[in-house]
Amino acid sequence: MPESATLTDADRVALWLASPEGTAALRWSLEKLRLPVAFDTDLVGMVIHAADRMVQRGDVIESVPAWTRRTLRLRAIDLMKSPRGRPAFIQPEDVDSPAGAGTDAADAAELVAAMDLAEIRREIAGRWDDRSGWTRSASLTYLSVAIDGCAPGVSCPAPIGGADEFDAAHWAGLHYADQRQCFAPFGERDDNTIRQRRKRRIDDVRKILVDAYVRTQADGSGAGDHG
Amino acid sequence: MAELLPDQQYIGEWPDDTAELVLLGTTPGPAGSYELQLDTITVAIDAADPSIVNWITGVEPAGERGAFNWSLLERLIGAEPTRSTIALLRTDDRVRFGPPLTTGPQRGAGWETERQATMMNIIIGMSLAADAGLLPYERALGRLEAFQRMSELWLPRDLDDWPDRVHEAAVDLLDLPPNRIDPDVRDLVATVFEQTASLLDDQLLAARLRRMAIALGPAELFVASEQAMDFEKSVRGAGAAAPARAAMAPSPMPVPAQQPVEVALHSLSYLAALKVPSINRTSGDEYEVRLTDWAGRADGWWVRGFRGNDAVPLAVVPMSIDGDDAVARFLVAPSQAASLVVDIVDDPSHARPSAQVAAFRAAIASGKRAAQLERLEQRPQAHDAWQRCSELHTVAGDESRASAAAAKAAGADRTRRRAVRGSSTTAVINDWIGPVTPETA
């Protein structure tokens, strides 16, 4: 398979930025606004990030040089402006994945035991998108409780009995990710709907953890920084 | 018709491979730019000296080469530069960096007419109304104030979506709680309500806004409406369902942090309003980030906790509302907390910027604050803000802007400031309301 067929548009943008033409465009973008040369790495990072988001959305970059030149200019201009208000992404109620789609708790237990935490954490946070935001947030909290041994605060709900040792960590993950709809109001008992919803969301978090683990193993990153 | 922007030199940039025309004026100063997008045209003016145009860009509608909104461009930059721009676009031999499109007095000569001053206020007003950290009604007030000024200049006739824009912003005004408006700016807000009503096609909505304007007007009526709201609340409270868990759960008691937690300079609350959150350890491993009186301003924002030495992400949690405050809580183990760095972002997929870029963005925020304080004629506070702006530009490695900000702080630029003030330094409504108020400088 030719190399070009395996490259994403974001890869092509990164390659163009490394070319003499791209380097010149980068330098010109900084000079035009009298920005320090030391900002070049940040600017490249911002442009590649924008290209990644295009790929995630399924948008196509028709002309890599044109798109990259324009994005370089816009990102440099952004530094001159106040941050814009951005509509908050609302998690729709009906986006739960089907029940039982996750891994079982025992798998997760084995998994976390072998984790290279630093790389896993980078992997989880590095693949952020609006739709998966809360699951990634909950996954990071899960690691803090299950692996680092953090004790949740007094307002965090905890399973009462019959739960496995990692359930409390998952509950903490959902709580700190502000998934309030997964718990009954204070003083009330969970009904079946809430229990099912919580289970589905915990499954979603497990999937993120498994995916991050698999990816870090595939990347070969990994000798043991356990935090 | 008089040109709305001062006669300046522009350099036209028309890359072969993009459908975008860029007219470069002057590079932004220490406070960056205010930017306004109208139709497909964007105008940026200098925040430190709004009489200077930083750039104008225009994008062609898809598939229509050369089909800019010429009428609007002419109104913004004048007839002659527009003719020169058209000539530049039509030439077969497109040059990336063309000759100056027009020549005239030195840049920064000041806004020569009231129309130019109005245009400056429109750009500042619309730019501030788009900033992060505003409540929906504050954003709507800012936009509607600018819309009113735009209608004075007959700009709406070039904008197809004008009625929709006005209607959308007017609907957001309906959420405005009268008791949230400072008595000092009630008249100003009431004026925006009145003016908005006159712009609306929807007579029902217009009538409702006029009633709200009356309620905001005389003090007696204002107090009466406040009491009515309190009464409504008490009635609703009597029959309300059981309060949510968060409201009833025992309040966590702050325990002393082992060491101060560093808040990154690029945090949104700082860039939007120079607001630094408080950070407390609320239990053994739980930390709380709190923006006091910011309920609703930080919706959709996230707090990230990083290990400082190698930037490993330890926690990313959403901000939520807790009474009048915006709050986020997260867990960090004691072994990781020693070098904990916290930032606040609206898109956690963005990498942390370098220290220089973070300082640069903070410097721009401080410069914008200084410019705002100048519009409010609060000179001592403006001096301090320019000084801070200068220090941050030095940290960012931008000596040129550091010097410019220091000159502002020292009052060395008084002449130009007077020239600008001579035509207009009228504060726009978002200078008075919003996350940064004059008292919290």
mmCIF file with all atom_site columns, C-alpha atoms in Angstrom, chain A residues 91 96 133-143 145 152 155-157 159 166-183 190 194-206, chain B residues 302 316-318 329 331:
data_model
loop_
_atom_site.group_PDB
_atom_site.id
_atom_site.type_symbol
_atom_site.label_atom_id
_atom_site.label_alt_id
_atom_site.label_comp_id
_atom_site.label_asym_id
_atom_site.label_entity_id
_atom_site.label_seq_id
_atom_site.pdbx_PDB_ins_code
_atom_site.Cartn_x
_atom_site.Cartn_y
_atom_site.Cartn_z
_atom_site.occupancy
_atom_site.B_iso_or_equiv
_atom_site.pdbx_formal_charge
_atom_site.auth_seq_id
_atom_site.auth_comp_id
_atom_site.auth_asym_id
_atom_site.auth_atom_id
_atom_site.pdbx_PDB_model_num
ATOM 1  C CA . GLN A 1 91  ? -24.470 15.390 26.911 1.00 0.00 ? 91  GLN A CA 1
ATOM 2  C CA . ASP A 1 96  ? -25.898 5.531  26.452 1.00 0.00 ? 96  ASP A CA 1
ATOM 3  C CA . GLY A 1 133 ? -15.459 14.235 27.480 1.00 0.00 ? 133 GLY A CA 1
ATOM 4  C CA . TRP A 1 134 ? -17.223 12.935 30.581 1.00 0.00 ? 134 TRP A CA 1
ATOM 5  C CA . THR A 1 135 ? -16.055 9.331  30.024 1.00 0.00 ? 135 THR A CA 1
ATOM 6  C CA . ARG A 1 136 ? -12.434 10.475 29.809 1.00 0.00 ? 136 ARG A CA 1
ATOM 7  C CA . SER A 1 137 ? -12.897 12.643 32.889 1.00 0.00 ? 137 SER A CA 1
ATOM 8  C CA . ALA A 1 138 ? -14.355 9.652  34.780 1.00 0.00 ? 138 ALA A CA 1
ATOM 9  C CA . SER A 1 139 ? -11.551 7.385  33.533 1.00 0.00 ? 139 SER A CA 1
ATOM 10 C CA . LEU A 1 140 ? -8.862  9.663  34.970 1.00 0.00 ? 140 LEU A CA 1
ATOM 11 C CA . THR A 1 141 ? -10.648 9.829  38.322 1.00 0.00 ? 141 THR A CA 1
ATOM 12 C CA . TYR A 1 142 ? -11.042 6.044  38.267 1.00 0.00 ? 142 TYR A CA 1
ATOM 13 C CA . LEU A 1 143 ? -7.271  5.664  37.951 1.00 0.00 ? 143 LEU A CA 1
ATOM 14 C CA . VAL A 1 145 ? -8.952  6.014  43.123 1.00 0.00 ? 145 VAL A CA 1
ATOM 15 C CA . PRO A 1 152 ? -13.125 10.416 47.470 1.00 0.00 ? 152 PRO A CA 1
ATOM 16 C CA . SER A 1 155 ? -20.103 14.236 49.121 1.00 0.00 ? 155 SER A CA 1
ATOM 17 C CA . CYS A 1 156 ? -19.177 11.399 46.757 1.00 0.00 ? 156 CYS A CA 1
ATOM 18 C CA . PRO A 1 157 ? -21.684 8.531  46.739 1.00 0.00 ? 157 PRO A CA 1
ATOM 19 C CA . PRO A 1 159 ? -21.819 1.562  46.843 1.00 0.00 ? 159 PRO A CA 1
ATOM 20 C CA . PHE A 1 166 ? -13.463 -1.251 41.712 1.00 0.00 ? 166 PHE A CA 1
ATOM 21 C CA . ASP A 1 167 ? -17.090 -0.183 41.727 1.00 0.00 ? 167 ASP A CA 1
ATOM 22 C CA . ALA A 1 168 ? -16.397 2.550  44.256 1.00 0.00 ? 168 ALA A CA 1
ATOM 23 C CA . ALA A 1 169 ? -13.738 3.934  41.932 1.00 0.00 ? 169 ALA A CA 1
ATOM 24 C CA . HIS A 1 170 ? -16.218 3.962  39.071 1.00 0.00 ? 170 HIS A CA 1
ATOM 25 C CA . TRP A 1 171 ? -18.808 5.687  41.217 1.00 0.00 ? 171 TRP A CA 1
ATOM 26 C CA . ALA A 1 172 ? -16.237 8.331  42.074 1.00 0.00 ? 172 ALA A CA 1
ATOM 27 C CA . GLY A 1 173 ? -15.423 8.702  38.387 1.00 0.00 ? 173 GLY A CA 1
ATOM 28 C CA . LEU A 1 174 ? -19.060 9.376  37.518 1.00 0.00 ? 174 LEU A CA 1
ATOM 29 C CA . HIS A 1 175 ? -19.514 11.696 40.498 1.00 0.00 ? 175 HIS A CA 1
ATOM 30 C CA . TYR A 1 176 ? -16.527 13.922 39.720 1.00 0.00 ? 176 TYR A CA 1
ATOM 31 C CA . ALA A 1 177 ? -17.476 13.951 36.014 1.00 0.00 ? 177 ALA A CA 1
ATOM 32 C CA . ASP A 1 178 ? -20.762 15.517 37.165 1.00 0.00 ? 178 ASP A CA 1
ATOM 33 C CA . GLN A 1 179 ? -22.907 12.606 35.980 1.00 0.00 ? 179 GLN A CA 1
ATOM 34 C CA . ARG A 1 180 ? -25.539 13.358 38.618 1.00 0.00 ? 180 ARG A CA 1
ATOM 35 C CA . GLN A 1 181 ? -28.247 11.511 36.721 1.00 0.00 ? 181 GLN A CA 1
ATOM 36 C CA . CYS A 1 182 ? -26.466 8.262  37.638 1.00 0.00 ? 182 CYS A CA 1
ATOM 37 C CA . PHE A 1 183 ? -27.345 8.625  41.328 1.00 0.00 ? 183 PHE A CA 1
ATOM 38 C CA . ASP A 1 190 ? -31.644 4.278  43.457 1.00 0.00 ? 190 ASP A CA 1
ATOM 39 C CA . ILE A 1 194 ? -30.798 4.886  37.642 1.00 0.00 ? 194 ILE A CA 1
ATOM 40 C CA . ARG A 1 195 ? -29.008 1.581  38.264 1.00 0.00 ? 195 ARG A CA 1
ATOM 41 C CA . GLN A 1 196 ? -29.207 0.662  34.581 1.00 0.00 ? 196 GLN A CA 1
ATOM 42 C CA . ARG A 1 197 ? -28.017 4.080  33.508 1.00 0.00 ? 197 ARG A CA 1
ATOM 43 C CA . ARG A 1 198 ? -25.086 3.916  35.926 1.00 0.00 ? 198 ARG A CA 1
ATOM 44 C CA . LYS A 1 199 ? -24.139 0.466  34.658 1.00 0.00 ? 199 LYS A CA 1
ATOM 45 C CA . ARG A 1 200 ? -24.167 1.626  31.039 1.00 0.00 ? 200 ARG A CA 1
ATOM 46 C CA . ARG A 1 201 ? -22.025 4.622  31.842 1.00 0.00 ? 201 ARG A CA 1
ATOM 47 C CA . ILE A 1 202 ? -19.555 2.547  33.817 1.00 0.00 ? 202 ILE A CA 1
ATOM 48 C CA . ASP A 1 203 ? -19.315 0.267  30.791 1.00 0.00 ? 203 ASP A CA 1
ATOM 49 C CA . ASP A 1 204 ? -18.528 3.325  28.656 1.00 0.00 ? 204 ASP A CA 1
ATOM 50 C CA . VAL A 1 205 ? -15.726 4.269  31.035 1.00 0.00 ? 205 VAL A CA 1
ATOM 51 C CA . ARG A 1 206 ? -14.340 0.729  30.968 1.00 0.00 ? 206 ARG A CA 1
ATOM 52 C CA . TRP B 2 302 ? -13.106 22.111 32.480 1.00 0.00 ? 302 TRP B CA 1
ATOM 53 C CA . VAL B 2 316 ? -9.957  16.632 34.034 1.00 0.00 ? 316 VAL B CA 1
ATOM 54 C CA . VAL B 2 317 ? -13.302 17.572 35.575 1.00 0.00 ? 317 VAL B CA 1
ATOM 55 C CA . PRO B 2 318 ? -16.186 19.797 34.480 1.00 0.00 ? 318 PRO B CA 1
ATOM 56 C CA . ARG B 2 329 ? -13.639 19.071 42.425 1.00 0.00 ? 329 ARG B CA 1
ATOM 57 C CA . LEU B 2 331 ? -8.869  13.832 43.322 1.00 0.00 ? 331 LEU B CA 1
#
